[in-house]
Amino acid sequence: MAQPRISAYLPPDTDPTKAALAFGRRALPKLNEELQSPELLTQQRALMALCDLVHDPEKVYQAIELGFLDTLKSLLGHQDQTVRQKATEVLSVMASHSIGREGLLRGGVISALAGLLDDPVDICRKNIHQTFDMLAKLPQGAGGVLRAGLIPPLVLKLKTELDEIQELILDTLSNCLRVEVSKALAAGALTVLKEKLSHPSTAIRSKAACVLLEISSHAEGKIAVYNEEVIPALLGLLEDSQPEVQANSTGALMFALVTPQGRSSAMGAEAIPPLLTLVAEETSKARLNAIKTLTLLAELPEGRQTLLEHRDTFLRCLDDPSEAVQRAADIAITVIDWKP
């Protein structure tokens, strides 16, 4: 079902006029003063001008040095919607620059933004999640999100947020769960993600599978994925019409099937036929992951017996233009041909 796009347009009663910039080096200090003005219109106009300036990384560096972050953090709790919208937009744009991300992390912006998770204005929430997403791409940013205790509320927000914001949350979780997974598991992430695997949005299905891939890369995640019966749900996505969904699903399966319980679950769900279909498709994005997953299943006697009948499928992969696929196919053939 289609959802309305989150609008970045200002309320109709807001004067969009930007503040007049001072000349040269005085421009940013003057804006910082205007942001702290008691006049609402002055603050709004200063934020409009600042939104344009921070597209330049040099201006971002200067703004951070001049103490803009403290000013912007104080505006996040402003009662005016436009002020909150533009303040979060400024931080989001700053986070798109490397120098900006480093400054935001040093300035403790993550904790300040956490207070807006329940903001009634959609665009404000979208801006803060864009900022979280950009910051979490850095290891220290992902660590900052974890230390701020944001994983449980982010998992809960997947149940209620707009699709557009859910995509950003899934991207943030994907980067954070690469570092640590226990808080997400305790918050019931697997139950929520399992539901997202059947979401009508291709992007959400794909990103949910990507988060499950990160969870399955951890030892405790592998066990939890098996216990929550996520493996059959992932297998259902192998026949998805979207290549990206197939690739992420096979990647998650590849990690989940490392354990004996995971392999047994996959065999019980008849995983081999859809995986072989992906291996046979020369243009499939999931081909490499599918070969590696089948190699794991070939370690089971019944898996090896079944795959012996499809040895030619793997032999054809030896001519694949990708060296990684060739190596994976060669290993798969070795495992399939092994005799006790």
Tab-separated table of C-alpha atoms in Angstrom:
chain	number	residue	atom	x	y	z
A	1	MET	CA	0.000	0.000	0.000
A	2	ALA	CA	1.397	3.370	-1.012
A	3	GLN	CA	2.230	5.852	1.710
A	4	PRO	CA	2.480	9.633	1.394
A	5	ARG	CA	5.988	11.010	1.054
A	6	ILE	CA	7.334	12.981	3.984
A	7	SER	CA	7.203	16.615	2.954
A	8	ALA	CA	10.110	18.943	3.668
A	9	TYR	CA	8.017	22.013	2.853
A	10	LEU	CA	7.610	24.537	5.613
A	11	PRO	CA	4.241	25.347	7.184
A	12	PRO	CA	2.271	27.859	5.079
A	13	ASP	CA	2.462	30.544	7.763
A	14	THR	CA	6.282	30.531	7.862
A	15	ASP	CA	8.316	33.270	6.197
A	16	PRO	CA	10.983	31.384	4.208
A	17	THR	CA	13.190	34.445	3.795
A	18	LYS	CA	16.786	33.758	4.728
A	19	ALA	CA	18.779	35.952	7.036
A	20	ALA	CA	21.070	38.431	5.335
A	21	LEU	CA	24.633	37.178	5.686
A	22	ALA	CA	27.351	39.373	7.082
A	23	PHE	CA	30.451	39.859	4.965
A	24	GLY	CA	33.369	37.420	5.049
A	25	ARG	CA	34.459	35.885	8.328
A	26	ARG	CA	31.679	37.631	10.202
A	27	ALA	CA	28.951	35.604	8.430
A	28	LEU	CA	28.885	32.535	10.661
A	29	PRO	CA	29.411	34.301	14.012
A	30	LYS	CA	26.507	36.614	13.181
A	31	LEU	CA	24.284	33.629	12.336
A	32	ASN	CA	25.196	31.997	15.633
A	33	GLU	CA	24.108	35.138	17.445
A	34	GLU	CA	20.852	35.247	15.498
A	35	LEU	CA	20.125	31.606	16.336
A	36	GLN	CA	20.136	32.625	19.995
A	37	SER	CA	17.860	35.602	19.398
A	38	PRO	CA	14.598	35.793	21.378
A	39	GLU	CA	12.822	36.656	18.106
A	40	LEU	CA	11.331	33.552	16.466
A	41	LEU	CA	11.492	34.965	12.940
A	42	THR	CA	15.164	35.839	13.386
A	43	GLN	CA	15.923	32.272	14.462
A	44	GLN	CA	13.992	30.822	11.535
A	45	ARG	CA	15.762	33.023	9.002
A	46	ALA	CA	19.169	32.222	10.482
A	47	LEU	CA	18.445	28.501	10.226
A	48	MET	CA	17.363	28.914	6.592
A	49	ALA	CA	20.668	30.548	5.751
A	50	LEU	CA	22.657	28.016	7.765
A	51	CYS	CA	21.007	25.113	5.917
A	52	ASP	CA	22.499	26.415	2.683
A	53	LEU	CA	25.926	27.145	4.125
A	54	VAL	CA	26.535	23.718	5.661
A	55	HIS	CA	26.504	22.066	2.248
A	56	ASP	CA	30.080	23.367	2.087
A	57	PRO	CA	32.397	21.197	4.249
A	58	GLU	CA	34.625	24.192	4.952
A	59	LYS	CA	31.664	26.037	6.447
A	60	VAL	CA	30.810	22.914	8.464
A	61	TYR	CA	34.298	22.930	9.966
A	62	GLN	CA	34.042	26.615	10.801
A	63	ALA	CA	30.577	26.206	12.308
A	64	ILE	CA	31.761	23.406	14.577
A	65	GLU	CA	34.755	25.463	15.698
A	66	LEU	CA	32.480	28.423	16.475
A	67	GLY	CA	30.286	26.336	18.777
A	68	PHE	CA	27.222	25.992	16.566
A	69	LEU	CA	26.551	22.467	17.823
A	70	ASP	CA	25.668	23.655	21.313
A	71	THR	CA	23.340	26.243	19.826
A	72	LEU	CA	21.676	23.716	17.536
A	73	LYS	CA	21.255	21.203	20.361
A	74	SER	CA	19.463	23.837	22.403
A	75	LEU	CA	17.073	24.426	19.492
A	76	LEU	CA	16.083	20.764	19.206
A	77	GLY	CA	13.613	21.191	22.034
A	78	HIS	CA	12.127	24.410	20.633
A	79	GLN	CA	8.339	24.554	20.641
A	80	ASP	CA	8.246	25.880	17.075
A	81	GLN	CA	7.998	23.176	14.421
A	82	THR	CA	9.978	25.109	11.828
A	83	VAL	CA	12.892	25.694	14.183
A	84	ARG	CA	13.069	21.998	15.038
A	85	GLN	CA	12.742	21.024	11.387
A	86	LYS	CA	15.533	23.281	10.182
A	87	ALA	CA	17.791	22.534	13.172
A	88	THR	CA	17.542	18.801	12.502
A	89	GLU	CA	18.048	19.436	8.792
A	90	VAL	CA	21.247	21.371	9.481
A	91	LEU	CA	22.583	18.484	11.576
A	92	SER	CA	21.566	15.991	8.896
A	93	VAL	CA	23.434	17.923	6.201
A	94	MET	CA	26.468	18.309	8.456
A	95	ALA	CA	26.467	14.552	9.001
A	96	SER	CA	26.810	14.033	5.255
A	97	HIS	CA	30.378	15.398	5.464
A	98	SER	CA	33.260	13.502	7.027
A	99	ILE	CA	34.346	16.516	9.058
A	100	GLY	CA	30.755	16.999	10.144
A	101	ARG	CA	30.335	13.428	11.363
A	102	GLU	CA	33.481	13.677	13.444
A	103	GLY	CA	32.305	16.951	14.942
A	104	LEU	CA	28.822	15.662	15.715
A	105	LEU	CA	30.250	12.646	17.493
A	106	ARG	CA	32.578	14.797	19.578
A	107	GLY	CA	29.721	17.163	20.339
A	108	GLY	CA	27.424	14.504	21.795
A	109	VAL	CA	24.683	15.119	19.251
A	110	ILE	CA	23.386	11.526	19.287
A	111	SER	CA	21.981	11.788	22.800
A	112	ALA	CA	20.463	15.179	22.028
A	113	LEU	CA	18.693	13.856	18.928
A	114	ALA	CA	17.352	10.856	20.832
A	115	GLY	CA	14.853	13.153	22.503
A	116	LEU	CA	13.101	13.715	19.167
A	117	LEU	CA	12.301	10.081	18.393
A	118	ASP	CA	8.663	10.795	19.243
A	119	ASP	CA	8.476	14.231	17.613
A	120	PRO	CA	5.002	14.748	16.095
A	121	VAL	CA	6.486	16.208	12.894
A	122	ASP	CA	7.423	13.552	10.325
A	123	ILE	CA	10.206	15.532	8.669
A	124	CYS	CA	11.915	16.150	12.026
A	125	ARG	CA	11.987	12.433	12.734
A	126	LYS	CA	13.225	11.719	9.230
A	127	ASN	CA	16.059	14.220	9.664
A	128	ILE	CA	17.234	12.700	12.933
A	129	HIS	CA	17.161	9.182	11.498
A	130	GLN	CA	19.155	10.361	8.487
A	131	THR	CA	21.699	11.729	10.939
A	132	PHE	CA	21.810	8.471	12.906
A	133	ASP	CA	22.237	6.560	9.650
A	134	MET	CA	25.175	8.701	8.524
A	135	LEU	CA	26.875	8.614	11.924
A	136	ALA	CA	26.455	4.848	12.293
A	137	LYS	CA	28.495	4.308	9.136
A	138	LEU	CA	31.547	5.106	11.269
A	139	PRO	CA	32.595	2.516	13.879
A	140	GLN	CA	32.696	5.195	16.564
A	141	GLY	CA	29.279	6.397	15.426
A	142	ALA	CA	27.792	2.915	15.687
A	143	GLY	CA	29.352	2.676	19.128
A	144	GLY	CA	27.819	6.024	20.030
A	145	VAL	CA	24.347	4.828	19.070
A	146	LEU	CA	24.858	1.691	21.154
A	147	ARG	CA	26.139	3.630	24.171
A	148	ALA	CA	23.199	6.017	23.949
A	149	GLY	CA	20.883	3.034	24.464
A	150	LEU	CA	19.087	3.667	21.184
A	151	ILE	CA	18.884	0.093	19.898
A	152	PRO	CA	15.737	-0.935	21.855
A	153	PRO	CA	13.758	2.208	20.906
A	154	LEU	CA	14.871	1.908	17.273
A	155	VAL	CA	13.636	-1.681	17.173
A	156	LEU	CA	10.297	-0.584	18.617
A	157	LYS	CA	10.029	2.243	16.086
A	158	LEU	CA	10.132	-0.319	13.277
A	159	LYS	CA	6.611	-1.294	14.307
A	160	THR	CA	5.087	2.160	14.022
A	161	GLU	CA	7.189	4.433	11.814
A	162	LEU	CA	6.496	5.425	8.231
A	163	ASP	CA	8.099	3.211	5.587
A	164	GLU	CA	10.512	5.954	4.570
A	165	ILE	CA	11.833	6.213	8.117
A	166	GLN	CA	11.842	2.452	8.640
A	167	GLU	CA	14.376	2.172	5.823
A	168	LEU	CA	16.692	4.586	7.631
A	169	ILE	CA	16.260	2.732	10.926
A	170	LEU	CA	17.133	-0.576	9.269
A	171	ASP	CA	20.278	0.959	7.772
A	172	THR	CA	21.283	2.273	11.196
A	173	LEU	CA	20.646	-1.081	12.848
A	174	SER	CA	22.618	-2.880	10.163
A	175	ASN	CA	25.724	-0.839	10.966
A	176	CYS	CA	25.254	-0.956	14.739
A	177	LEU	CA	24.567	-4.683	14.981
A	178	ARG	CA	27.814	-5.358	13.202
A	179	VAL	CA	29.399	-4.242	16.472
A	180	GLU	CA	27.115	-5.723	19.131
A	181	VAL	CA	23.881	-7.675	18.932
A	182	SER	CA	22.720	-8.601	22.436
A	183	LYS	CA	20.662	-5.442	23.065
A	184	ALA	CA	18.767	-5.905	19.817
A	185	LEU	CA	18.020	-9.538	20.601
A	186	ALA	CA	16.797	-8.601	24.072
A	187	ALA	CA	14.506	-5.982	22.521
A	188	GLY	CA	12.812	-8.601	20.331
A	189	ALA	CA	14.463	-7.531	17.085
A	190	LEU	CA	14.133	-10.949	15.460
A	191	THR	CA	10.354	-11.006	15.819
A	192	VAL	CA	10.067	-7.558	14.245
A	193	LEU	CA	12.547	-8.303	11.465
A	194	LYS	CA	10.846	-11.581	10.659
A	195	GLU	CA	7.632	-9.640	10.034
A	196	LYS	CA	9.480	-7.149	7.839
A	197	LEU	CA	10.621	-9.959	5.549
A	198	SER	CA	7.077	-10.079	4.172
A	199	HIS	CA	6.668	-6.303	3.884
A	200	PRO	CA	5.307	-5.069	0.526
A	201	SER	CA	8.243	-2.660	0.162
A	202	THR	CA	11.233	-4.159	-1.642
A	203	ALA	CA	13.630	-1.829	0.166
A	204	ILE	CA	12.339	-2.826	3.595
A	205	ARG	CA	12.466	-6.553	2.795
A	206	SER	CA	16.011	-6.188	1.514
A	207	LYS	CA	17.219	-4.068	4.428
A	208	ALA	CA	15.555	-6.351	6.986
A	209	ALA	CA	17.407	-9.305	5.469
A	210	CYS	CA	20.607	-7.261	5.640
A	211	VAL	CA	20.086	-6.634	9.371
A	212	LEU	CA	19.489	-10.359	9.862
A	213	LEU	CA	22.754	-10.989	8.044
A	214	GLU	CA	24.573	-8.843	10.605
A	215	ILE	CA	22.785	-10.576	13.482
A	216	SER	CA	23.662	-14.000	12.085
A	217	SER	CA	27.333	-13.075	11.899
A	218	HIS	CA	27.464	-13.256	15.723
A	219	ALA	CA	27.496	-16.568	17.578
A	220	GLU	CA	24.558	-15.634	19.800
A	221	GLY	CA	22.734	-14.307	16.762
A	222	LYS	CA	23.026	-17.628	14.942
A	223	ILE	CA	21.440	-19.431	17.876
A	224	ALA	CA	18.666	-16.851	18.188
A	225	VAL	CA	17.882	-16.979	14.461
A	226	TYR	CA	17.423	-20.729	14.739
A	227	ASN	CA	15.345	-20.530	17.921
A	228	GLU	CA	13.026	-17.869	16.479
A	229	GLU	CA	12.522	-19.922	13.295
A	230	VAL	CA	13.775	-17.142	11.058
A	231	ILE	CA	15.526	-19.527	8.652
A	232	PRO	CA	12.297	-20.714	6.935
A	233	ALA	CA	11.255	-17.075	6.508
A	234	LEU	CA	14.583	-16.259	4.855
A	235	LEU	CA	14.218	-19.249	2.563
A	236	GLY	CA	10.903	-17.844	1.410
A	237	LEU	CA	12.723	-14.773	0.081
A	238	LEU	CA	14.982	-16.806	-2.185
A	239	GLU	CA	12.182	-16.747	-4.742
A	240	ASP	CA	11.619	-13.008	-4.356
A	241	SER	CA	11.374	-11.090	-7.613
A	242	GLN	CA	14.009	-8.558	-6.516
A	243	PRO	CA	17.697	-9.578	-6.873
A	244	GLU	CA	18.773	-7.408	-3.932
A	245	VAL	CA	16.350	-9.194	-1.620
A	246	GLN	CA	17.604	-12.572	-2.821
A	247	ALA	CA	21.237	-11.586	-2.300
A	248	ASN	CA	20.733	-10.317	1.253
A	249	SER	CA	18.594	-13.317	2.183
A	250	THR	CA	21.180	-15.812	0.976
A	251	GLY	CA	23.842	-13.842	2.832
A	252	ALA	CA	21.875	-14.109	6.061
A	253	LEU	CA	21.323	-17.826	5.456
A	254	MET	CA	25.006	-18.344	4.779
A	255	PHE	CA	25.859	-17.112	8.286
A	256	ALA	CA	22.886	-18.760	9.987
A	257	LEU	CA	23.694	-22.191	8.541
A	258	VAL	CA	27.151	-22.313	10.072
A	259	THR	CA	25.651	-24.060	13.103
A	260	PRO	CA	24.434	-27.685	12.954
A	261	GLN	CA	20.992	-26.560	14.135
A	262	GLY	CA	20.811	-24.029	11.318
A	263	ARG	CA	21.716	-26.603	8.694
A	264	SER	CA	19.160	-29.058	10.034
A	265	SER	CA	16.479	-26.368	9.998
A	266	ALA	CA	17.307	-25.465	6.404
A	267	MET	CA	17.233	-29.084	5.274
A	268	GLY	CA	13.880	-29.533	6.965
A	269	ALA	CA	12.571	-26.512	5.071
A	270	GLU	CA	13.849	-27.911	1.748
A	271	ALA	CA	16.411	-25.191	1.166
A	272	ILE	CA	18.390	-26.913	-1.582
A	273	PRO	CA	16.036	-26.482	-4.611
A	274	PRO	CA	15.668	-22.670	-4.396
A	275	LEU	CA	19.389	-22.277	-3.682
A	276	LEU	CA	20.266	-24.387	-6.719
A	277	THR	CA	18.016	-22.176	-8.820
A	278	LEU	CA	20.033	-19.131	-7.758
A	279	VAL	CA	23.305	-20.914	-8.501
A	280	ALA	CA	22.092	-21.845	-11.977
A	281	GLU	CA	21.270	-18.211	-12.821
A	282	GLU	CA	24.468	-16.738	-14.224
A	283	THR	CA	23.337	-13.166	-13.655
A	284	SER	CA	22.088	-13.728	-10.108
A	285	LYS	CA	23.502	-11.352	-7.494
A	286	ALA	CA	22.947	-14.108	-4.961
A	287	ARG	CA	25.005	-16.707	-6.826
A	288	LEU	CA	28.109	-16.487	-4.643
A	289	ASN	CA	26.187	-16.592	-1.362
A	290	ALA	CA	24.018	-19.438	-2.646
A	291	ILE	CA	27.086	-21.533	-3.507
A	292	LYS	CA	28.579	-20.959	-0.062
A	293	THR	CA	25.272	-21.816	1.616
A	294	LEU	CA	24.959	-25.039	-0.358
A	295	THR	CA	28.534	-25.901	0.589
A	296	LEU	CA	27.462	-25.780	4.221
A	297	LEU	CA	24.494	-28.042	3.485
A	298	ALA	CA	26.814	-30.448	1.664
A	299	GLU	CA	28.457	-31.165	5.004
A	300	LEU	CA	25.316	-33.092	5.947
A	301	PRO	CA	25.092	-36.616	4.481
A	302	GLU	CA	21.616	-36.018	3.061
A	303	GLY	CA	22.703	-32.675	1.654
A	304	ARG	CA	25.758	-34.172	-0.004
A	305	GLN	CA	23.682	-36.983	-1.479
A	306	THR	CA	21.222	-34.529	-3.016
A	307	LEU	CA	23.895	-32.186	-4.356
A	308	LEU	CA	25.837	-35.006	-6.011
A	309	GLU	CA	23.002	-35.144	-8.524
A	310	HIS	CA	23.565	-31.459	-9.333
A	311	ARG	CA	27.352	-31.487	-9.577
A	312	ASP	CA	27.188	-30.117	-13.124
A	313	THR	CA	25.550	-26.952	-11.831
A	314	PHE	CA	28.669	-26.209	-9.798
A	315	LEU	CA	30.994	-27.196	-12.639
A	316	ARG	CA	29.406	-24.522	-14.826
A	317	CYS	CA	30.205	-21.974	-12.139
A	318	LEU	CA	33.910	-22.583	-12.715
A	319	ASP	CA	33.526	-20.523	-15.903
A	320	ASP	CA	31.939	-17.595	-14.075
A	321	PRO	CA	33.750	-14.289	-14.734
A	322	SER	CA	33.981	-13.696	-10.979
A	323	GLU	CA	37.029	-15.274	-9.346
A	324	ALA	CA	35.173	-15.399	-6.029
A	325	VAL	CA	32.411	-17.494	-7.589
A	326	GLN	CA	34.990	-19.773	-9.201
A	327	ARG	CA	36.759	-20.363	-5.884
A	328	ALA	CA	33.480	-20.954	-4.050
A	329	ALA	CA	32.339	-23.436	-6.700
A	330	ASP	CA	35.653	-25.287	-6.530
A	331	ILE	CA	35.349	-25.612	-2.743
A	332	ALA	CA	31.726	-26.729	-3.077
A	333	ILE	CA	32.679	-29.472	-5.532
A	334	THR	CA	35.426	-30.663	-3.182
A	335	VAL	CA	32.966	-30.888	-0.282
A	336	ILE	CA	30.301	-32.601	-2.388
A	337	ASP	CA	32.803	-35.164	-3.728
A	338	TRP	CA	34.200	-35.951	-0.283
A	339	LYS	CA	33.774	-39.538	0.803
A	340	PRO	CA	34.140	-40.748	4.375
